[in-house]
Tab-separated table of C-alpha atoms in Angstrom:
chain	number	residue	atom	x	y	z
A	1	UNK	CA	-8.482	-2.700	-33.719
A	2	UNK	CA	-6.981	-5.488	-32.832
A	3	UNK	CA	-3.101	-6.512	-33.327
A	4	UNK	CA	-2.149	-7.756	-36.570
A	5	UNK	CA	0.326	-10.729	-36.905
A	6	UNK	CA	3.537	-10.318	-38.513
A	7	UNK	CA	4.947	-13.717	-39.024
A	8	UNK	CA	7.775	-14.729	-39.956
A	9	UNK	CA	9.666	-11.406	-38.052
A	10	UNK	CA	11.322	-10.788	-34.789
A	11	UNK	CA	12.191	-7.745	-33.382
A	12	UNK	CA	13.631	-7.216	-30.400
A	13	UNK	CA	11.724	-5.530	-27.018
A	14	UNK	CA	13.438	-5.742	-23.917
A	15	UNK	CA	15.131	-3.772	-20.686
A	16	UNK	CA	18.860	-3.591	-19.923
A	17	UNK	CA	22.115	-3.339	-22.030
A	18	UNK	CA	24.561	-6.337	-22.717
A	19	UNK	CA	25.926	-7.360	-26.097
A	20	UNK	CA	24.343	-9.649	-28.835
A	21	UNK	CA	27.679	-11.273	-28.139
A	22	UNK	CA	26.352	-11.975	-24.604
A	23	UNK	CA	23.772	-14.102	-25.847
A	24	UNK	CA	24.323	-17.905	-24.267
A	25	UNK	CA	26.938	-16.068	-21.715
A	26	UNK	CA	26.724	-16.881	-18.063
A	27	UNK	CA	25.836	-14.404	-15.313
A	28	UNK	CA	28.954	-15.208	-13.434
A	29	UNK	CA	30.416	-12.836	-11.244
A	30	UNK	CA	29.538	-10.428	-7.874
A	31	UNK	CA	28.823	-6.755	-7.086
A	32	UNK	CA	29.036	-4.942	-3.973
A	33	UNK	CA	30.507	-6.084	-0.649
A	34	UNK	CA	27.764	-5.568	1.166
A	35	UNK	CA	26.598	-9.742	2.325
A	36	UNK	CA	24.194	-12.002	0.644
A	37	UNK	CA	21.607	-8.985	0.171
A	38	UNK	CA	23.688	-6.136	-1.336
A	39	UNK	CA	21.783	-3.769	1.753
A	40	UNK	CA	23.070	-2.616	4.795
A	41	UNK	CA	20.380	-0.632	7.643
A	42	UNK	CA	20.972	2.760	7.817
A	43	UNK	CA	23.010	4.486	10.578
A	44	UNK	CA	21.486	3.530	13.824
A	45	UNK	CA	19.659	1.444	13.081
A	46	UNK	CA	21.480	-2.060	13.355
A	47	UNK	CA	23.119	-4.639	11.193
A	48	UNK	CA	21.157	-6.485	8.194
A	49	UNK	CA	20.335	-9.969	8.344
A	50	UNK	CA	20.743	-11.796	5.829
A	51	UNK	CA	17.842	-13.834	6.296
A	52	UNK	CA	17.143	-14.237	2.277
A	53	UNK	CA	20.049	-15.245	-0.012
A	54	UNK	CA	20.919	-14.052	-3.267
A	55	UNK	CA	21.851	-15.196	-6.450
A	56	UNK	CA	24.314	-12.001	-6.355
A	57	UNK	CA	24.524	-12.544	-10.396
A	58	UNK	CA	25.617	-10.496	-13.215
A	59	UNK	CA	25.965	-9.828	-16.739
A	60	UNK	CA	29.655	-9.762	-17.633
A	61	UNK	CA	31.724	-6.825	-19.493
A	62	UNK	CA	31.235	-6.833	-23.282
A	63	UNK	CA	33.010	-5.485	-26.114
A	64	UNK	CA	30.440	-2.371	-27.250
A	65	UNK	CA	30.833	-0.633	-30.550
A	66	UNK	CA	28.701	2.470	-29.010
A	67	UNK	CA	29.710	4.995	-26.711
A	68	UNK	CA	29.179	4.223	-22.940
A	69	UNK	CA	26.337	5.876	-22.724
A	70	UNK	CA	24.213	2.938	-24.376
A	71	UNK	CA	25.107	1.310	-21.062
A	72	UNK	CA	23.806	0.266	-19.131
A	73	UNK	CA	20.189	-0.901	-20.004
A	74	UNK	CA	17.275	-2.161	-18.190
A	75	UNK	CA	16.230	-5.419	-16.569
A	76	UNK	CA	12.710	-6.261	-16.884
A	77	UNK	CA	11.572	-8.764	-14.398
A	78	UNK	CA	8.045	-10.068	-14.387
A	79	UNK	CA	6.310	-12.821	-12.347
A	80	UNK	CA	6.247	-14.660	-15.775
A	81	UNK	CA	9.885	-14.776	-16.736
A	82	UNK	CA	12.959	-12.100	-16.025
A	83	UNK	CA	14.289	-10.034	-19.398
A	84	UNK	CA	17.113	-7.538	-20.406
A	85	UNK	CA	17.071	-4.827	-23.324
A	86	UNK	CA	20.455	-3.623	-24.815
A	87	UNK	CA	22.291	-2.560	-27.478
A	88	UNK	CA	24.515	-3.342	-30.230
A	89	UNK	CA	24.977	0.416	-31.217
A	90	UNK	CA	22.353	3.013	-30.930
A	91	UNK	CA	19.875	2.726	-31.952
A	92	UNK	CA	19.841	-1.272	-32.979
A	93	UNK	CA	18.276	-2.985	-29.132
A	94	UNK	CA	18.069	-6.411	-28.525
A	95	UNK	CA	15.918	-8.390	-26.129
A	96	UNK	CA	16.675	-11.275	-24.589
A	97	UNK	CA	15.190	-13.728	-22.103
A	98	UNK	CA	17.060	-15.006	-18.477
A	99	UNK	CA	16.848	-18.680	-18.452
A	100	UNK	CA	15.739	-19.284	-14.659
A	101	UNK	CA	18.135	-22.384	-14.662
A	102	UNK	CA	21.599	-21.728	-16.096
A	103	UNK	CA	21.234	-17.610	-16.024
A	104	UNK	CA	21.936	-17.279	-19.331
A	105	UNK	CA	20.581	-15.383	-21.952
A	106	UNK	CA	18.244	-16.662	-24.494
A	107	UNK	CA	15.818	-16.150	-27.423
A	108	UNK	CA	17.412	-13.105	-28.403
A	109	UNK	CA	15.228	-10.685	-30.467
A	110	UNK	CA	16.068	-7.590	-32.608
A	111	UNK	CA	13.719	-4.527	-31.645
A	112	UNK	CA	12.093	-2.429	-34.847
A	113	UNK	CA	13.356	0.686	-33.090
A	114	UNK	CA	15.017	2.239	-29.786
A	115	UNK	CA	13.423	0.602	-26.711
A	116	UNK	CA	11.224	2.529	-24.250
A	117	UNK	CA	9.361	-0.201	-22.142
A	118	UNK	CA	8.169	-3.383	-21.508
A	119	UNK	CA	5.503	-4.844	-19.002
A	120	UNK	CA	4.212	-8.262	-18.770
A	121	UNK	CA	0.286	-8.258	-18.889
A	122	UNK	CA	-2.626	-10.521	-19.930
A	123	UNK	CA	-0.145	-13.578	-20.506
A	124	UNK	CA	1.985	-11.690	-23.212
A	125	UNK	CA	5.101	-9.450	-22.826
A	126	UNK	CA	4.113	-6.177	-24.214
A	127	UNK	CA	7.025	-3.828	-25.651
A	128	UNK	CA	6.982	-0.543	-26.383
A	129	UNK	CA	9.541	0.954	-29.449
A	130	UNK	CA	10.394	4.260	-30.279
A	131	UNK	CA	11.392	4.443	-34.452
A	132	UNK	CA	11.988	6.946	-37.411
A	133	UNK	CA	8.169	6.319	-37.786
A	134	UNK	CA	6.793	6.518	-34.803
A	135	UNK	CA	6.157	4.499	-31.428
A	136	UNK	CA	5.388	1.168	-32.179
A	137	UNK	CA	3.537	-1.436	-29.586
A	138	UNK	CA	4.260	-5.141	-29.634
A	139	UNK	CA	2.831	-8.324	-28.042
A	140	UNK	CA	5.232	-10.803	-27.872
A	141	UNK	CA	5.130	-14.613	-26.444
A	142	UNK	CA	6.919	-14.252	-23.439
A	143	UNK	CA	7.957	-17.643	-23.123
A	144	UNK	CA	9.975	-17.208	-26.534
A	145	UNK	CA	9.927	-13.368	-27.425
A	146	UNK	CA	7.999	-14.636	-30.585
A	147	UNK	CA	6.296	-11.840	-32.293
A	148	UNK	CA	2.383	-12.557	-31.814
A	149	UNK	CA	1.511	-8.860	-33.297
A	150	UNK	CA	1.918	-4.883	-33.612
A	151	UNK	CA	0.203	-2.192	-33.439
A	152	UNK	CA	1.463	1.545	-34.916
A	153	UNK	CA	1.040	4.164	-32.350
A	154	UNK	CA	1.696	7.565	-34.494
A	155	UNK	CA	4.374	9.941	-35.090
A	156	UNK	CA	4.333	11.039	-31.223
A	157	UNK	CA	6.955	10.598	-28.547
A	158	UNK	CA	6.119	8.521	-25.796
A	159	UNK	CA	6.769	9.724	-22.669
A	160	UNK	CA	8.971	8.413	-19.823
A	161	UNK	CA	8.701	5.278	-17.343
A	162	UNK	CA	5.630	4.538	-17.169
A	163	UNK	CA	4.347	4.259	-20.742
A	164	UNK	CA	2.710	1.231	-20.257
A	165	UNK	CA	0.191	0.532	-17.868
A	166	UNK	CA	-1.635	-2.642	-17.172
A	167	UNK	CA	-4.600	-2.180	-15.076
A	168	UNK	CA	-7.207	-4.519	-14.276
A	169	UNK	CA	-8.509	-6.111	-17.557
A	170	UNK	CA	-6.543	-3.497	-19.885
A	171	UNK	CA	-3.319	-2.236	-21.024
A	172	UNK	CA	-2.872	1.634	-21.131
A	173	UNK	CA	0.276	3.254	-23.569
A	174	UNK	CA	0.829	6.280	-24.078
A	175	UNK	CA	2.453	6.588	-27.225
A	176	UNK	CA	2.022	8.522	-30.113
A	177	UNK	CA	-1.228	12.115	-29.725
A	178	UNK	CA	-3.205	10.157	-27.051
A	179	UNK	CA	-2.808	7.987	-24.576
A	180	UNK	CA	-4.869	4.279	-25.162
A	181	UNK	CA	-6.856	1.639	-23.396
A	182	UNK	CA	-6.450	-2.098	-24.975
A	183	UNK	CA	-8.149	-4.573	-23.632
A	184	UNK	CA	-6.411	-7.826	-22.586
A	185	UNK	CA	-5.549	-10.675	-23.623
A	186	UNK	CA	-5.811	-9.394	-27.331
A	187	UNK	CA	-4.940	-5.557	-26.730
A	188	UNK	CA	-7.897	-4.477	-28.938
A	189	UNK	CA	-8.469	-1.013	-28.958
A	190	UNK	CA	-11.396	0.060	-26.218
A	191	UNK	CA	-10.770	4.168	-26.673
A	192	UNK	CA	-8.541	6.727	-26.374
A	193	UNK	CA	-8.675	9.936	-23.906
A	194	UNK	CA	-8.700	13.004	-24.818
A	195	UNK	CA	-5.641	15.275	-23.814
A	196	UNK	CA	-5.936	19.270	-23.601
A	197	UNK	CA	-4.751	21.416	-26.320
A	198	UNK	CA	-1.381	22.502	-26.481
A	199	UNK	CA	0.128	18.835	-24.677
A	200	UNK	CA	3.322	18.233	-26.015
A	201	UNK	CA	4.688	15.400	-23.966
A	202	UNK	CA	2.759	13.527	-21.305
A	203	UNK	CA	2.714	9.881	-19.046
A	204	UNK	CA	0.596	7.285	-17.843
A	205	UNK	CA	1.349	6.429	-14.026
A	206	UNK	CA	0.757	2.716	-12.073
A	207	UNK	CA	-3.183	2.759	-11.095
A	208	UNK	CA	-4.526	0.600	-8.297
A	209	UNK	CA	-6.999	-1.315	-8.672
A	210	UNK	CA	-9.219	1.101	-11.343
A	211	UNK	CA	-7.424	4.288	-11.441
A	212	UNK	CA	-4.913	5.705	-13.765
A	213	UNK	CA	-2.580	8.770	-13.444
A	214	UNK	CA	-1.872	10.707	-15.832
A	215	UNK	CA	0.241	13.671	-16.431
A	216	UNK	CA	0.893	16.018	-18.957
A	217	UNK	CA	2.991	19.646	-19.908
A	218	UNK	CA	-0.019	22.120	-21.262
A	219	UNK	CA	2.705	24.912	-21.660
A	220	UNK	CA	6.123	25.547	-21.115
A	221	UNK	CA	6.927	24.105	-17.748
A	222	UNK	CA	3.928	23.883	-16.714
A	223	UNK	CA	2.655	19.981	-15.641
A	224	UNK	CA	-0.847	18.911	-14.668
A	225	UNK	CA	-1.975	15.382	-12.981
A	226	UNK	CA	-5.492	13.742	-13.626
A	227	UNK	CA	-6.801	10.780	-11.670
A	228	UNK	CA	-8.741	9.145	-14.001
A	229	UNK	CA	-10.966	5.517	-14.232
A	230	UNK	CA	-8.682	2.527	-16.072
A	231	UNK	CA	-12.177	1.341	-16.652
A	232	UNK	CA	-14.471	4.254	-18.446
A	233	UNK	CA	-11.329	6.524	-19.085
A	234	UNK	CA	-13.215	9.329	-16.595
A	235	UNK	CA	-11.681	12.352	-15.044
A	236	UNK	CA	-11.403	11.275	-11.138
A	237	UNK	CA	-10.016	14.530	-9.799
A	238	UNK	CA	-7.374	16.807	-11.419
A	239	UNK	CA	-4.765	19.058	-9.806
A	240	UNK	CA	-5.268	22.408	-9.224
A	241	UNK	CA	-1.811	23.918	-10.279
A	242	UNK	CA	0.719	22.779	-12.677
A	243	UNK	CA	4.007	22.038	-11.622
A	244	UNK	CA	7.155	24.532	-12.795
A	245	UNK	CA	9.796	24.197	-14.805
A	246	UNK	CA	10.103	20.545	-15.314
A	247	UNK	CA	12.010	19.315	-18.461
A	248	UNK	CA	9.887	16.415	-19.252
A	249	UNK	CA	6.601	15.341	-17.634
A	250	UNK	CA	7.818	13.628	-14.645
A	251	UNK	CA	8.227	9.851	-13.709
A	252	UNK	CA	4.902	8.591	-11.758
A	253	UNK	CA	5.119	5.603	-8.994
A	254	UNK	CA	2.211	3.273	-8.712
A	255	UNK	CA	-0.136	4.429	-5.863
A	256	UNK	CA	0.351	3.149	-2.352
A	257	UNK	CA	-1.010	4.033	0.960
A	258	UNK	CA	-2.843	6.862	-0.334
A	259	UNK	CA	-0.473	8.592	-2.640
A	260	UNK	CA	2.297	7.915	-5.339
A	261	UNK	CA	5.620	9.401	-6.027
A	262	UNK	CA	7.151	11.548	-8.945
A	263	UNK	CA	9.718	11.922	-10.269
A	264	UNK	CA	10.963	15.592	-11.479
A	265	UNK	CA	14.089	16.300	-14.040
A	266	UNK	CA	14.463	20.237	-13.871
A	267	UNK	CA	17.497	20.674	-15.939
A	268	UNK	CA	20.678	19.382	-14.437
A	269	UNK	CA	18.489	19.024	-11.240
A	270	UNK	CA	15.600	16.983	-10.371
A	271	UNK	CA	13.935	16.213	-6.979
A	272	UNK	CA	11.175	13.332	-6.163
A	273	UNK	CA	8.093	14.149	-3.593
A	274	UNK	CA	5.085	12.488	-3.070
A	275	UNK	CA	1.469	13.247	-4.158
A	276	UNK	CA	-1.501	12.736	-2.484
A	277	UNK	CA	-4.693	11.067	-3.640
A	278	UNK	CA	-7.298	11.701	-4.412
A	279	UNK	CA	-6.818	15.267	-3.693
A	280	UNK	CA	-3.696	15.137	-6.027
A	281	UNK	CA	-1.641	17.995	-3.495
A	282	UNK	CA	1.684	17.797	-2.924
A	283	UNK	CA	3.208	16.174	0.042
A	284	UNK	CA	5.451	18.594	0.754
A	285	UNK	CA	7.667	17.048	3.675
A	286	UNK	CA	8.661	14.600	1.832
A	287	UNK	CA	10.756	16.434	-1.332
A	288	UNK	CA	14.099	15.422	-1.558
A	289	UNK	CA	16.493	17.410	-4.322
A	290	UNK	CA	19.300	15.574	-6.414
A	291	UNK	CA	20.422	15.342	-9.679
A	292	UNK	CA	18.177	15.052	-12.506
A	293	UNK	CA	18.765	11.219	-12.315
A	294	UNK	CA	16.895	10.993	-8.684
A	295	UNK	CA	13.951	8.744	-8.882
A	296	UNK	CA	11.261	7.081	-7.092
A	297	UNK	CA	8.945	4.101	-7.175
A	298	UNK	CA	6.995	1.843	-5.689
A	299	UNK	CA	7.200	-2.118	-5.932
A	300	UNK	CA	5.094	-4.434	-3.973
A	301	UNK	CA	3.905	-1.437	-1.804
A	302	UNK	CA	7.553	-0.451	-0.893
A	303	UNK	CA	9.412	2.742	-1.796
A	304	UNK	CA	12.694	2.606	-3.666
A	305	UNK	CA	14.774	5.816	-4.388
A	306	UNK	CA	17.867	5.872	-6.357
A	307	UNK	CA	20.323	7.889	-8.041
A	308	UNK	CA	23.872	7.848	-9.522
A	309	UNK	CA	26.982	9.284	-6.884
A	310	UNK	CA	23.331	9.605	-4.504
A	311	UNK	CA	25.163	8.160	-1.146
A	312	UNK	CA	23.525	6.296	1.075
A	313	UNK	CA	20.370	9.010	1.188
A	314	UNK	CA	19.354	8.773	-1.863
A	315	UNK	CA	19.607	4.876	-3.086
A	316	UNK	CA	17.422	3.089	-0.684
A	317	UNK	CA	14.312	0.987	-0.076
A	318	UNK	CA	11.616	2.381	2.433
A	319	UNK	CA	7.960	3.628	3.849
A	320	UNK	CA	5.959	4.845	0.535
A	321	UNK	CA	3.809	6.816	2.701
A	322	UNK	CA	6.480	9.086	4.272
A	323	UNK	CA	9.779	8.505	2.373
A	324	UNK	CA	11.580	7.315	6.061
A	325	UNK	CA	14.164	4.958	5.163
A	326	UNK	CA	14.289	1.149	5.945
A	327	UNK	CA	17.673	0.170	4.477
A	328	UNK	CA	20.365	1.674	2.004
A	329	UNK	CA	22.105	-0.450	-1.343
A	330	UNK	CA	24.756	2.492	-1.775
A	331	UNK	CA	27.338	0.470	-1.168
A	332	UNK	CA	26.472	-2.747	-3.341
A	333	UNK	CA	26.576	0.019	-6.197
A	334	UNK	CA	29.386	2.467	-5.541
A	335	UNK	CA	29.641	5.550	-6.351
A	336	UNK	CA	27.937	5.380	-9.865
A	337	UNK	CA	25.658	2.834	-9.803
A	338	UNK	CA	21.894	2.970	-9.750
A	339	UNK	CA	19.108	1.068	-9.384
A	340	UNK	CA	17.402	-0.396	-12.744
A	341	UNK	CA	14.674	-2.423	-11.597
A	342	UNK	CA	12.869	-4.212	-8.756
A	343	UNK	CA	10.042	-7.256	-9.530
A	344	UNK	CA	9.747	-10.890	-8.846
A	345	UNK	CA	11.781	-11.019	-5.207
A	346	UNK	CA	14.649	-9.460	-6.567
A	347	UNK	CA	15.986	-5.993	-7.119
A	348	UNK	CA	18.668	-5.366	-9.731
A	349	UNK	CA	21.546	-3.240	-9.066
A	350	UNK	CA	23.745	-1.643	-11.826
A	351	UNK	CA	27.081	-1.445	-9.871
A	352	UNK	CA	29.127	0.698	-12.488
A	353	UNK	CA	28.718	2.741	-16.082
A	354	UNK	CA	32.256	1.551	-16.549
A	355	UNK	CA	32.375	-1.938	-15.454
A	356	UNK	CA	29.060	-2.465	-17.289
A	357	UNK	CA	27.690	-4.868	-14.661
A	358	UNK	CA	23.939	-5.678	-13.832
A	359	UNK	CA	24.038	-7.645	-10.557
A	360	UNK	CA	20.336	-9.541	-9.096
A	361	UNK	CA	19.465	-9.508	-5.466
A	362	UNK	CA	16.952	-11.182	-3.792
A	363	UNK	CA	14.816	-8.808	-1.539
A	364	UNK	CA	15.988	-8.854	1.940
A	365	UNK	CA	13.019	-8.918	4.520
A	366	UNK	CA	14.113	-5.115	5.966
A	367	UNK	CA	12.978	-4.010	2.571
A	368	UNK	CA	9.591	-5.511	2.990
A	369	UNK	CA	6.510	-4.249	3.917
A	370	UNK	CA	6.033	-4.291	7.854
C-alpha cells in the first residue's frame, strides 16, 4: 500500500528540543572550552589539532512550559539538509529545518504525536510518531517538511533508536506487531516479517549493504538477534542465547568491520559491547558498564560512545572493531551533557540539561577513520 496524501496538513517530525518560540532564532553562542573541535586526545596520547574548524553553534535557552525532562531533544542531520525535534509541552513536538546559511530555524511543523525518529531516505525525510492511536509513519519533503503522505502503523510501540532503517532500495520500521519493508522512493509496502510468539517489544538495527538486524524480547528478559536479508526479509543467522535482564530490547549500531554495537538498559544500569557477525556472539572484551544512558554507535565507520556524568571514558569517538579510544568530547559537554547525534561532518553535542544548549562540531580528523 502505498502512502496516502494528506493535503492541506502539517505535522511536525523532527529530532532535538528547542521552543516553537525558537523558530527564526539564531544559533548564536559556544559550548565547551575545548578549541575549534570540542575534542581533546586522550591521556597520552598528544594534543588535538585543530585541523577542521567548527561552526561551534547552538540553539539558545528557551522559555519551556514542560518539565526539564522534555529537554533536550534530538538533532537529525542528513546529507540532504540538518533538522531538530522538540517540544512545546509533552507530548505536542515540533520539527524544524536548519537553514545552512543564517543557522536558523525554519519551516516549522507540528508532529501528529510524540516523536520517535527520523531518517532521510529515497529523497524524502521519513518520520516516525508515536500517538494515542498508534505509531504513525510519515514522508515528508525535506526541503520544506511538507507533508507528501502517511501511513498507520498499528496500536504497537515502536521500539528504540533504530526504528527506521533505510537499506539499499527500501525503508525498514518497526512500528506497530511487525516490523516492515517499503520500498523507496514511494515507501509502498513490499512485506512484513514475521516475529516469534510472545515478542513484546523489538528493533530494527543499521544493515550494510543487504542485511538487517533485528532484535527482539521473546520472554521476560530474555533478547534474541537475527541477521536477516533487507532484500527477501530471510533469516541470515540467529543467536544462540538470549540476552538477560534487559529492560527494553537494546539499541543496535550499524555494522562495521565485522560486527555492530548494542546498546543495553538493565534497570538503573546499562552497559554497551559489541557483537559479532555473522556468527552474532558476543565480543566479550569489549563490554563496558555505565548507567542505563551509556550508548554506542557507529557513523561513517567510526565508533562513538556517550553518556551523561560518563567522564572522559565513556563520551568518545573511536575503533568500531575493538572499542580503543581515538579522542574524548567530555569536556566540550561537562558533566551532564551527552552526545545526540553525529551525520553530515559534524557531531552535535548537548552541553547541559539545564542550560538547554545543542552545540554543532565539525568532525576533527582524529575522529576519522585511519
Amino acid at each position: 500500500m502505498a502512502f496516502v496524501a494528506r493535503l492541506g496538513t502539517r505535522r511536525l517530525p523532527g529530532l532535538l528540543a528547542a521552543s516553537l518560540m525558537c523558530a527564526g532564532c539564531g544559533l548564536g553562542g559556544t559550548a565547551g572550552t575545548t578549541g575549534s573541535t570540542g575534542v581533546s586526545a586522550p591521556s597520552g596520547t598528544g594534543a588535538v589539532s585543530s585541523t577542521t574548524s567548527a561552526r561551534n553553534n547552538s540553539i539558545p535557552p528557551m522559555p519551556l512550559t514542560a518539565p526539564l525532562h522534555t529537554w533536550p531533544g534530538e538533532v537529525i542531520p542528513t546529507a540532504i539538509g540538518t533538522y531538530v525535534a522538540w517540544q512545546v509541552k509533552y507530548p505536542e513536538t515540533m520539527l524544524s529545518r536548519i537553514d545552512p546559511a543564517t543557522g536558523r530555524l525554519v519551516d516549522t511543523v507540528r508532529l501528529a504525536g510524540n516523536f520517535v525518529q527520523a531518517v532521510e531516505a529515497g529523497g524524502s525525510l521519513w518520520v516516525l510518531d508515536q500517538t494515542t492511536t498508534g505509531d504513525l509513519l510519515e514522508r515528508r519533503d525535506p526541503a520544506n517538511l511538507s507533508l507528501i503522505g502517511s501511513r498507520r502503523l498499528g496500536n504497537g510501540v515502536a521500539g528504540p533508536a533504530g526504528s527506521l532503517v533505510p537499506v539499499g532500495s527500501y525503508l525498514w520500521v518497526a512500528g506497530g506487531p511487525q516490523p516492515l519493508q517499503l520500498s523507496l522512493p514511494q515507501g509502498s509496502l513490499v512485506r512484513s516479517l514475521s516475529l516469534p510468539p510472545g515478542v513484546h517489544d523489538y528493533s530494527l538495527g543499521g544493515g550494510q549493504a543487504s542485511t538487517l538486524i533485528v532484535d527482539y524480547q521473546a520472554g521476560l528478559g530474555s533478547v534474541y538477534f537475527e541477521l536477516v536479508s533487507a532484500d527477501t526479509g530471510n533469516l541470515i543467522a540467529k543467536s544462540d542465547a538470549g540476552l538477560l535482564f534487559p529492560v527494553t530490547s537494546p539499541r543496535v549500531s550499524a555494522i562495521a568491520d565485522g560486527g555492530f554495537w548494542i546498546s543495553v538498559a538493565t534497570g538503573m544500569q546499562g552497559y554497551i559491547e559489541r557483537m559479532q557477525t555473522p556468527s552474532l556472539r558476543l565480543q566479550l572484551s569489549t563490554k563496558m558498564e555505565g548507567s542505563n544512558g551509556i550508548s554506542a554507535s557507529v557513523a561513517d565507520g567510526v565508533l562513538w560512545v556517550t553518556q551523561g556524568a560518563g567522564g572522559p571514558t565513556r563520551n568518545y569517538c573511536g575503533d568500531p572493531a575493538t572499542g580503543h579510544p581515538y579522542a574524548t568530547f567530555a569536556a566540550a559537554i561537562g558533566s551532564s551533557g551527552f552526545l545526540t547525534a553525529v551525520g553530515g561532518g559534524h557531531y552535535f553535542l548537548s552541553s547541559s540539561s539545564n542550560e538547554k544548549v545543542v552545540a554543532e562540531y565539525s568532525i576533527p580528523r582524529i575522529c576519522a577513520r585511519p
